[in-house]
Short mmCIF file of C-alpha atoms in Angstrom, two decimals:
data_model
loop_
_atom_site.label_atom_id
_atom_site.label_comp_id
_atom_site.label_asym_id
_atom_site.label_seq_id
_atom_site.Cartn_x
_atom_site.Cartn_y
_atom_site.Cartn_z
CA UNK A 18 -18.46 6.68 -10.19
CA UNK A 19 -20.03 5.05 -13.25
CA UNK A 20 -21.39 1.61 -13.83
CA UNK A 21 -23.80 -0.04 -16.29
CA UNK A 22 -22.25 -0.26 -19.77
CA UNK A 23 -19.15 1.66 -18.76
CA UNK A 24 -16.44 0.33 -16.45
CA UNK A 25 -16.55 1.32 -12.79
CA UNK A 26 -14.31 4.35 -12.30
CA UNK A 27 -13.72 6.28 -9.10
CA UNK A 28 -12.60 9.80 -9.77
CA UNK A 29 -9.48 10.80 -7.85
CA UNK A 30 -8.36 7.33 -6.80
CA UNK A 31 -5.28 7.52 -9.04
CA UNK A 32 -4.34 10.64 -7.11
CA UNK A 33 -4.66 8.66 -3.88
CA UNK A 34 -2.33 6.00 -5.30
CA UNK A 35 0.21 8.68 -6.19
CA UNK A 36 0.06 10.27 -2.72
CA UNK A 37 0.52 6.90 -1.03
CA UNK A 38 3.48 5.93 -3.23
CA UNK A 39 5.12 9.34 -2.79
CA UNK A 40 4.83 9.10 1.00
CA UNK A 41 6.62 5.75 0.97
CA UNK A 42 9.36 7.04 -1.35
CA UNK A 43 10.03 10.09 0.86
CA UNK A 44 10.13 7.84 3.91
CA UNK A 45 12.73 5.56 2.36
CA UNK A 46 14.86 8.40 0.96
CA UNK A 47 15.17 9.74 4.50
CA UNK A 48 15.84 6.29 5.92
CA UNK A 49 18.53 5.52 3.34
CA UNK A 50 20.06 8.95 3.86
CA UNK A 51 20.44 8.27 7.56
CA UNK A 52 22.20 4.96 6.81
CA UNK A 53 24.35 5.86 3.79
CA UNK A 54 25.50 9.19 5.21
CA UNK A 55 26.68 7.78 8.53
CA UNK A 56 24.29 9.34 10.96
CA UNK A 57 22.83 12.26 9.04
CA UNK A 58 19.27 12.33 10.29
CA UNK A 59 17.42 15.41 9.02
CA UNK A 60 13.76 14.53 8.57
CA UNK A 61 14.34 10.92 9.53
CA UNK A 62 14.93 11.98 13.11
CA UNK A 63 11.49 13.53 13.21
CA UNK A 64 8.39 11.44 13.87
CA UNK A 65 6.74 13.03 10.81
CA UNK A 66 9.06 11.37 8.29
CA UNK A 67 9.24 8.16 10.31
CA UNK A 68 5.48 7.75 10.25
CA UNK A 69 4.90 9.13 6.74
CA UNK A 70 5.75 5.95 4.84
CA UNK A 71 3.81 3.76 7.23
CA UNK A 72 0.72 5.90 6.70
CA UNK A 73 1.30 5.71 2.94
CA UNK A 74 1.19 1.92 3.09
CA UNK A 75 -1.91 2.09 5.27
CA UNK A 76 -3.54 4.31 2.65
CA UNK A 77 -2.72 1.68 0.02
CA UNK A 78 -4.35 -0.97 2.21
CA UNK A 79 -7.55 1.03 2.71
CA UNK A 80 -7.75 1.78 -1.02
CA UNK A 81 -7.23 -1.87 -1.93
CA UNK A 82 -9.88 -3.07 0.52
CA UNK A 83 -12.33 -0.46 -0.77
CA UNK A 84 -11.87 -1.27 -4.47
CA UNK A 85 -11.82 -5.05 -4.10
CA UNK A 86 -14.96 -5.03 -1.94
CA UNK A 87 -16.87 -2.68 -4.23
CA UNK A 88 -16.07 -4.77 -7.32
CA UNK A 89 -17.06 -7.97 -5.53
CA UNK A 90 -20.36 -6.43 -4.44
CA UNK A 91 -21.03 -5.22 -7.99
CA UNK A 92 -20.26 -8.68 -9.36
CA UNK A 93 -22.56 -10.31 -6.83
CA UNK A 94 -25.34 -7.88 -7.72
CA UNK A 95 -24.86 -8.44 -11.45
CA UNK A 96 -24.61 -12.25 -11.50
CA UNK A 97 -25.94 -13.36 -8.11
CA UNK A 98 -22.60 -14.91 -7.22
CA UNK A 99 -18.85 -14.29 -7.14
CA UNK A 100 -16.57 -16.17 -9.51
CA UNK A 101 -13.86 -17.01 -6.99
CA UNK A 102 -11.53 -18.65 -9.51
CA UNK A 103 -11.63 -15.62 -11.79
CA UNK A 104 -11.07 -13.34 -8.81
CA UNK A 105 -7.84 -15.11 -7.87
CA UNK A 106 -6.67 -15.25 -11.49
CA UNK A 107 -7.14 -11.48 -11.75
CA UNK A 108 -5.19 -10.89 -8.55
CA UNK A 109 -2.37 -13.19 -9.67
CA UNK A 110 -2.08 -11.48 -13.06
CA UNK A 111 -2.00 -8.03 -11.46
CA UNK A 112 0.39 -8.70 -8.58
CA UNK A 113 2.61 -11.68 -9.23
CA UNK A 114 4.49 -10.76 -12.46
CA UNK A 115 6.01 -7.56 -11.07
CA UNK A 116 6.41 -9.08 -7.61
CA UNK A 117 8.48 -12.00 -8.90
CA UNK A 118 10.48 -9.74 -11.21
CA UNK A 119 11.45 -7.40 -8.38
CA UNK A 120 12.10 -10.20 -5.87
CA UNK A 121 14.07 -12.30 -8.37
CA UNK A 122 16.29 -9.40 -9.41
CA UNK A 123 16.63 -8.23 -5.81
CA UNK A 124 17.79 -11.58 -4.49
CA UNK A 125 19.82 -12.89 -7.42
CA UNK A 126 21.04 -10.06 -9.67
CA UNK A 127 21.31 -6.73 -7.84
CA UNK A 128 23.62 -8.03 -5.05
CA UNK A 129 26.23 -8.68 -7.76
CA UNK A 130 26.17 -5.09 -9.08
CA UNK A 131 28.73 -2.88 -7.24
CA UNK A 132 26.82 0.39 -7.68
CA UNK A 133 23.82 -1.19 -5.92
CA UNK A 134 25.64 -2.27 -2.75
CA UNK A 135 24.04 -1.13 0.50
CA UNK A 136 25.41 -0.70 4.05
CA UNK A 137 25.18 -3.65 6.42
CA UNK A 138 22.49 -1.90 8.44
CA UNK A 139 20.08 -2.43 5.54
CA UNK A 140 20.46 -6.21 5.74
CA UNK A 141 22.28 -9.12 4.12
CA UNK A 142 20.93 -11.00 1.10
CA UNK A 143 23.08 -14.12 1.43
CA UNK A 144 22.47 -15.06 5.07
CA UNK A 145 20.03 -18.03 4.92
CA UNK A 146 19.78 -17.40 1.19
CA UNK A 147 18.01 -20.66 0.30
CA UNK A 148 15.33 -20.15 2.93
CA UNK A 149 14.83 -16.57 1.76
CA UNK A 150 14.33 -17.76 -1.81
CA UNK A 151 11.75 -20.26 -0.57
CA UNK A 152 9.74 -17.87 1.60
CA UNK A 153 9.74 -15.03 -0.92
CA UNK A 154 8.99 -17.54 -3.69
CA UNK A 155 5.89 -18.67 -1.80
CA UNK A 156 4.69 -15.04 -1.86
CA UNK A 157 5.07 -14.69 1.90
CA UNK A 158 7.18 -11.52 2.06
CA UNK A 159 5.67 -10.38 5.35
CA UNK A 160 6.70 -13.72 6.90
CA UNK A 161 10.14 -13.17 5.37
CA UNK A 162 10.42 -9.74 6.98
CA UNK A 163 9.55 -11.24 10.37
CA UNK A 164 11.99 -14.13 9.92
CA UNK A 165 14.99 -12.39 8.38
CA UNK A 166 14.58 -8.69 9.05
CA UNK A 167 15.42 -6.26 6.29
CA UNK A 168 16.70 -7.62 2.96
CA UNK A 169 17.89 -4.91 0.52
CA UNK A 170 15.64 -4.24 -2.49
CA UNK A 171 12.92 -6.74 -1.50
CA UNK A 172 11.79 -6.21 2.11
CA UNK A 173 9.36 -3.48 1.11
CA UNK A 174 7.27 -6.17 -0.63
CA UNK A 175 5.99 -7.25 2.81
CA UNK A 176 2.78 -5.31 2.11
CA UNK A 177 2.07 -7.59 -0.86
CA UNK A 178 1.93 -10.52 1.55
CA UNK A 179 -0.64 -8.74 3.73
CA UNK A 180 -2.83 -8.08 0.70
CA UNK A 181 -2.56 -11.65 -0.54
CA UNK A 182 -3.60 -13.03 2.85
CA UNK A 183 -6.54 -10.63 2.94
CA UNK A 184 -7.67 -11.94 -0.46
CA UNK A 185 -7.68 -15.51 0.84
CA UNK A 186 -10.69 -14.88 3.05
CA UNK A 187 -12.43 -11.65 1.99
CA UNK A 188 -14.25 -12.77 -1.22
CA UNK A 189 -15.74 -15.73 0.66
CA UNK A 190 -17.18 -13.34 3.24
CA UNK A 191 -18.64 -11.03 0.58
CA UNK A 192 -20.07 -14.00 -1.35
CA UNK A 193 -22.25 -15.28 1.49
CA UNK A 194 -26.00 -14.94 0.80
CA UNK A 195 -27.07 -16.10 4.23
CA UNK A 196 -27.54 -13.06 6.51
CA UNK A 197 -27.27 -15.13 9.69
CA UNK A 198 -24.14 -16.86 8.44
CA UNK A 199 -22.68 -13.54 7.33
CA UNK A 200 -23.42 -12.05 10.74
CA UNK A 201 -21.69 -14.98 12.43
CA UNK A 202 -18.66 -14.62 10.15
CA UNK A 203 -18.52 -10.86 10.76
CA UNK A 204 -18.85 -11.38 14.52
CA UNK A 205 -16.06 -13.96 14.38
CA UNK A 206 -13.84 -11.62 12.39
CA UNK A 207 -14.53 -8.75 14.80
CA UNK A 208 -13.80 -11.05 17.74
CA UNK A 209 -10.53 -12.20 16.20
CA UNK A 210 -9.55 -8.61 15.45
CA UNK A 211 -10.32 -7.65 19.05
CA UNK A 212 -8.14 -10.50 20.34
CA UNK A 213 -5.45 -9.55 17.87
CA UNK A 214 -5.61 -5.93 19.05
CA UNK A 215 -5.17 -6.95 22.70
CA UNK A 216 -2.34 -9.33 21.84
CA UNK A 217 -0.56 -6.85 19.58
CA UNK A 218 -0.95 -3.94 21.99
CA UNK A 219 -0.04 -5.57 25.31
CA UNK A 220 2.05 -8.63 24.37
CA UNK A 221 3.51 -8.46 20.88
CA UNK A 222 4.51 -4.81 20.73
CA UNK A 223 6.48 -4.80 24.01
CA UNK A 224 8.29 -7.93 22.84
CA UNK A 225 8.89 -6.51 19.37
CA UNK A 226 10.31 -3.28 20.81
CA UNK A 227 12.42 -5.16 23.35
CA UNK A 228 16.01 -6.26 22.92
CA UNK A 229 16.15 -9.84 21.62
CA UNK A 230 19.16 -10.28 19.29
CA UNK A 231 18.45 -14.01 18.93
CA UNK A 232 15.02 -13.31 17.37
CA UNK A 233 13.13 -15.91 19.36
CA UNK A 234 9.97 -17.42 17.81
CA UNK A 235 7.89 -15.25 20.12
CA UNK A 236 9.54 -12.04 18.88
CA UNK A 237 9.26 -13.20 15.25
CA UNK A 238 5.52 -13.73 15.76
CA UNK A 239 5.27 -10.34 17.46
CA UNK A 240 7.04 -8.68 14.53
CA UNK A 241 4.69 -10.38 12.07
CA UNK A 242 1.60 -9.32 14.00
CA UNK A 243 2.86 -5.74 14.21
CA UNK A 244 2.93 -5.59 10.38
CA UNK A 245 -0.30 -7.50 9.74
CA UNK A 246 -2.57 -4.54 9.00
CA UNK A 247 -5.52 -6.46 7.68
CA UNK A 248 -7.76 -4.19 9.78
CA UNK A 249 -6.98 -1.27 7.45
CA UNK A 250 -8.18 -3.29 4.46
CA UNK A 251 -11.32 -4.32 6.31
CA UNK A 252 -12.07 -0.66 7.07
CA UNK A 253 -11.80 0.08 3.35
CA UNK A 254 -14.18 -2.81 2.69
CA UNK A 255 -16.75 -1.39 5.11
CA UNK A 256 -16.49 1.96 3.31
CA UNK A 257 -17.17 0.26 -0.03
CA UNK A 258 -20.27 -1.39 1.45
CA UNK A 259 -21.54 1.96 2.71
CA UNK A 260 -21.17 3.46 -0.76
CA UNK A 261 -22.57 0.49 -2.64
CA UNK A 262 -25.64 0.23 -0.41
CA UNK A 263 -26.15 4.01 -0.46
CA UNK A 264 -26.28 3.97 3.31
CA UNK A 265 -28.02 6.96 4.86
CA UNK A 266 -24.91 7.85 6.84
CA UNK A 267 -23.34 9.08 3.58
CA UNK A 268 -25.51 12.21 3.59
CA UNK A 269 -23.84 13.20 6.85
CA UNK A 270 -20.33 12.28 5.75
CA UNK A 271 -20.70 14.29 2.53
CA UNK A 272 -21.59 17.56 4.27
CA UNK A 273 -19.12 20.39 3.70
CA UNK A 274 -18.77 21.15 7.40
CA UNK A 275 -18.04 17.50 8.20
CA UNK A 276 -15.40 17.35 5.46
CA UNK A 277 -13.70 20.50 6.76
CA UNK A 278 -13.64 19.14 10.30
CA UNK A 279 -12.38 15.66 9.37
CA UNK A 280 -9.67 16.87 6.99
CA UNK A 281 -8.58 19.51 9.49
CA UNK A 282 -8.16 16.89 12.21
CA UNK A 283 -6.32 14.58 9.79
CA UNK A 284 -3.85 17.28 8.75
CA UNK A 285 -3.16 18.20 12.36
CA UNK A 286 -2.61 14.56 13.32
CA UNK A 287 -0.17 14.06 10.44
CA UNK A 288 1.65 17.35 11.00
CA UNK A 289 2.17 16.65 14.69
CA UNK A 290 2.75 12.91 14.21
CA UNK A 291 -0.09 11.91 16.51
CA UNK A 292 0.09 8.23 17.37
CA UNK A 293 -2.72 6.19 18.88
CA UNK A 294 -1.18 3.30 20.86
CA UNK A 295 -2.22 -0.10 19.56
CA UNK A 296 -4.67 1.30 17.02
CA UNK A 297 -2.58 3.84 15.17
CA UNK A 298 -2.92 2.66 11.57
CA UNK A 299 -6.57 1.74 11.94
CA UNK A 300 -7.15 5.20 13.42
CA UNK A 301 -5.74 6.85 10.31
CA UNK A 302 -7.50 4.27 8.11
CA UNK A 303 -10.83 5.72 9.24
CA UNK A 304 -9.79 9.13 7.90
CA UNK A 305 -8.53 7.61 4.66
CA UNK A 306 -11.80 5.71 4.20
CA UNK A 307 -13.72 8.95 4.73
CA UNK A 308 -11.68 10.58 1.95
CA UNK A 309 -12.27 7.65 -0.42
CA UNK A 310 -16.01 7.76 0.23
CA UNK A 311 -16.14 11.45 -0.67
CA UNK A 312 -13.96 11.05 -3.75
CA UNK A 313 -16.03 8.11 -4.99
CA UNK A 314 -19.55 9.23 -4.20
CA UNK A 315 -19.71 12.93 -3.39
CA UNK A 316 -19.86 15.37 -6.33
CA UNK A 317 -19.19 18.15 -3.81
CA UNK A 318 -16.00 16.57 -2.45
CA UNK A 319 -13.59 19.21 -1.17
CA UNK A 320 -10.62 17.07 -2.17
CA UNK A 321 -9.99 16.99 -5.92
CA UNK A 322 -7.29 14.60 -7.10
CA UNK A 323 -8.25 13.89 -10.68
CA UNK A 324 -6.04 15.44 -13.36
CA UNK A 325 -3.73 14.19 -16.14
CA UNK A 326 -0.67 14.11 -13.87
CA UNK A 327 -2.31 12.13 -11.07
CA UNK A 328 -3.93 9.75 -13.58
CA UNK A 329 -0.53 9.02 -15.10
CA UNK A 330 1.22 8.63 -11.77
CA UNK A 331 -1.60 6.50 -10.43
CA UNK A 332 -1.36 4.17 -13.41
CA UNK A 333 2.30 3.46 -12.60
CA UNK A 334 1.94 3.56 -8.80
CA UNK A 335 2.53 -0.17 -8.36
CA UNK A 336 5.84 0.22 -10.17
CA UNK A 337 6.67 3.34 -8.15
CA UNK A 338 6.27 1.31 -4.99
CA UNK A 339 8.10 -1.78 -6.19
CA UNK A 340 11.13 -0.15 -7.87
CA UNK A 341 11.87 2.81 -5.61
CA UNK A 342 14.42 1.14 -3.23
CA UNK A 343 16.48 0.11 -6.26
CA UNK A 344 16.51 3.62 -7.74
CA UNK A 345 17.13 5.37 -4.41
CA UNK A 346 20.16 3.13 -3.88
CA UNK A 347 21.43 3.79 -7.40
CA UNK A 348 21.03 7.55 -7.01
CA UNK A 349 22.60 7.61 -3.54
CA UNK A 350 25.68 5.63 -4.55
CA UNK A 351 26.08 7.54 -7.83
CA UNK A 352 25.91 10.93 -6.10
CA UNK A 353 28.39 9.81 -3.44
CA UNK A 354 30.82 8.77 -6.18
CA UNK A 355 30.38 12.09 -7.97
CA UNK A 356 30.61 14.08 -4.71
CA UNK A 357 33.79 12.79 -3.00
CA UNK A 358 34.18 15.87 -0.80
CA UNK A 359 30.66 15.75 0.57
CA UNK A 360 30.42 16.37 4.32
CA UNK A 361 28.63 13.26 5.52
CA UNK A 362 28.66 13.63 9.29
CA UNK A 363 26.07 15.37 11.42
CA UNK A 364 23.94 18.05 9.79
CA UNK A 365 26.50 19.64 7.46
CA UNK A 366 25.70 17.75 4.25
CA UNK A 367 25.25 19.98 1.23
CA UNK A 368 21.57 20.87 0.59
CA UNK A 369 22.25 20.72 -3.15
CA UNK A 370 23.15 17.05 -2.71
CA UNK A 371 19.87 16.46 -0.92
CA UNK A 372 17.89 18.22 -3.63
CA UNK A 373 19.63 16.17 -6.33
CA UNK A 374 18.96 12.99 -4.39
CA UNK A 375 15.24 13.70 -4.18
CA UNK A 376 14.88 14.85 -7.80
CA UNK A 377 16.94 12.02 -9.28
CA UNK A 378 15.21 9.38 -7.14
CA UNK A 379 11.73 10.51 -8.11
CA UNK A 380 12.58 11.05 -11.79
CA UNK A 381 14.34 7.70 -12.25
CA UNK A 382 11.70 5.81 -10.28
CA UNK A 383 8.97 7.39 -12.42
CA UNK A 384 10.82 6.56 -15.64
CA UNK A 385 11.46 2.93 -14.71
CA UNK A 386 7.89 2.49 -13.41
CA UNK A 387 6.49 3.88 -16.67
CA UNK A 388 8.69 1.61 -18.80
CA UNK A 389 7.66 -1.34 -16.67
CA UNK A 390 3.98 -0.46 -16.97
CA UNK A 391 4.16 0.00 -20.74
CA UNK A 392 6.29 -2.97 -21.69
CA UNK A 393 5.99 -5.48 -18.86
CA UNK A 394 2.78 -5.04 -16.88
CA UNK A 395 0.32 -4.12 -19.65
CA UNK A 396 0.28 -7.54 -21.34
CA UNK A 397 -0.66 -9.14 -18.02
CA UNK A 398 -3.28 -6.45 -17.40
CA UNK A 399 -4.83 -7.13 -20.80
CA UNK A 400 -4.97 -10.82 -19.97
CA UNK A 401 -6.43 -10.00 -16.54
CA UNK A 402 -9.32 -8.10 -18.16
CA UNK A 403 -10.45 -11.31 -19.87
CA UNK A 404 -11.37 -12.70 -16.46
CA UNK A 405 -13.27 -9.60 -15.30
CA UNK A 406 -16.97 -10.12 -14.56
CA UNK A 407 -17.45 -6.44 -13.71
CA UNK A 408 -15.20 -4.09 -15.64
CA UNK A 409 -13.18 -1.46 -13.80
CA UNK A 410 -11.07 1.36 -15.14
CA UNK A 411 -8.37 3.77 -13.98
CA UNK A 412 -9.47 6.26 -16.63
CA UNK A 413 -12.69 8.31 -16.73
CA UNK A 414 -15.41 7.24 -19.13
CA UNK A 415 -17.51 9.55 -21.25
CA UNK A 416 -20.62 8.90 -19.19
CA UNK A 417 -20.81 11.37 -16.27
CA UNK A 418 -20.93 10.12 -12.70
CA UNK A 419 -24.40 10.03 -11.12
CA UNK A 420 -25.08 12.12 -8.02
CA UNK A 421 -24.53 10.48 -4.67
CA UNK A 422 -28.27 10.04 -4.05
CA UNK A 423 -28.88 8.11 -7.27
CA UNK A 424 -29.78 4.47 -6.55
CA UNK A 425 -27.42 1.84 -7.88
CA UNK A 426 -28.62 0.21 -11.06
CA UNK A 427 -28.94 -3.56 -10.84
#
């Protein structure tokens, strides 16, 4: 991590972005395979693949909460305040252009392209089309998912809605200079999260998992609450505060033995698809926050994720996430057309087909994400930098990172 004259850069975070995006892509390849190939389940039938993408999104949430909070704290330290207007302009310039491109094409253009047709199980674009345009146009994709269920090519943007709603309140909390007021706000947030946890665990989840084909308002609310993972972003924010304040607990978290124990438990939980009822994603968010803290502030971190490949893939990770359903669908339909004799029932599908599906999906998604980053996103990113009070970077600077015990320069 570097500050002062150089932009803030956290070594290895691009690798985290790449891991999170890859987990979501694998999850959706397996899901689409189970739908397109008429019951072929493979990994999708296993809890590991089912949970993998959900943990990838949770990792994105923790990372976003960590970075946003750290930059806000640095800005407050540097200027004594937080420029709220500039904060929202930066978020709009980073998120909205690609969001509206993907949603606009997904709702208006791609349904007209034969090679991009999807099975009915993946949803219908045209049912309540006007209302869908309105809700997605208001940047409320998580509300849209609760209202309409899956919509091909655009439903995965639900996570953008969660982030946007987090941004509505978080900078105001960080900006407060009144300790008592901050404590009251934090206590209120914790109380609301506790109530939300009880509601989601004992009321919403049973309703969401129940059979209600009419999608009553209660079930719609339950579905929304089940996806509203703002707690993961808050956990990332707490981690950023620990690092920024150089809290004494870091010396314990950075110990080699602690890292070995925590990462060992995390790998076992992922491998055996351990689920914690009612607190599953927040449970894993604690592990993810631990990893981010070590990557950002511990020179002796056991996890090393910084190299040219991960930097490149991290740069285009937003595009990887946003474009991958389109490219998976294109690859799946193209391979099915080229493979007319493919066994598609049960577990007899050709493994070569599966390998080609994975390779083509990842390669095409990477190519399209890179083209998008170079020729569509970069102009908005350049404009976004004009509104930055504290500069950040996804590339290492020439100045070396200070050791974890070095106090933060004002």
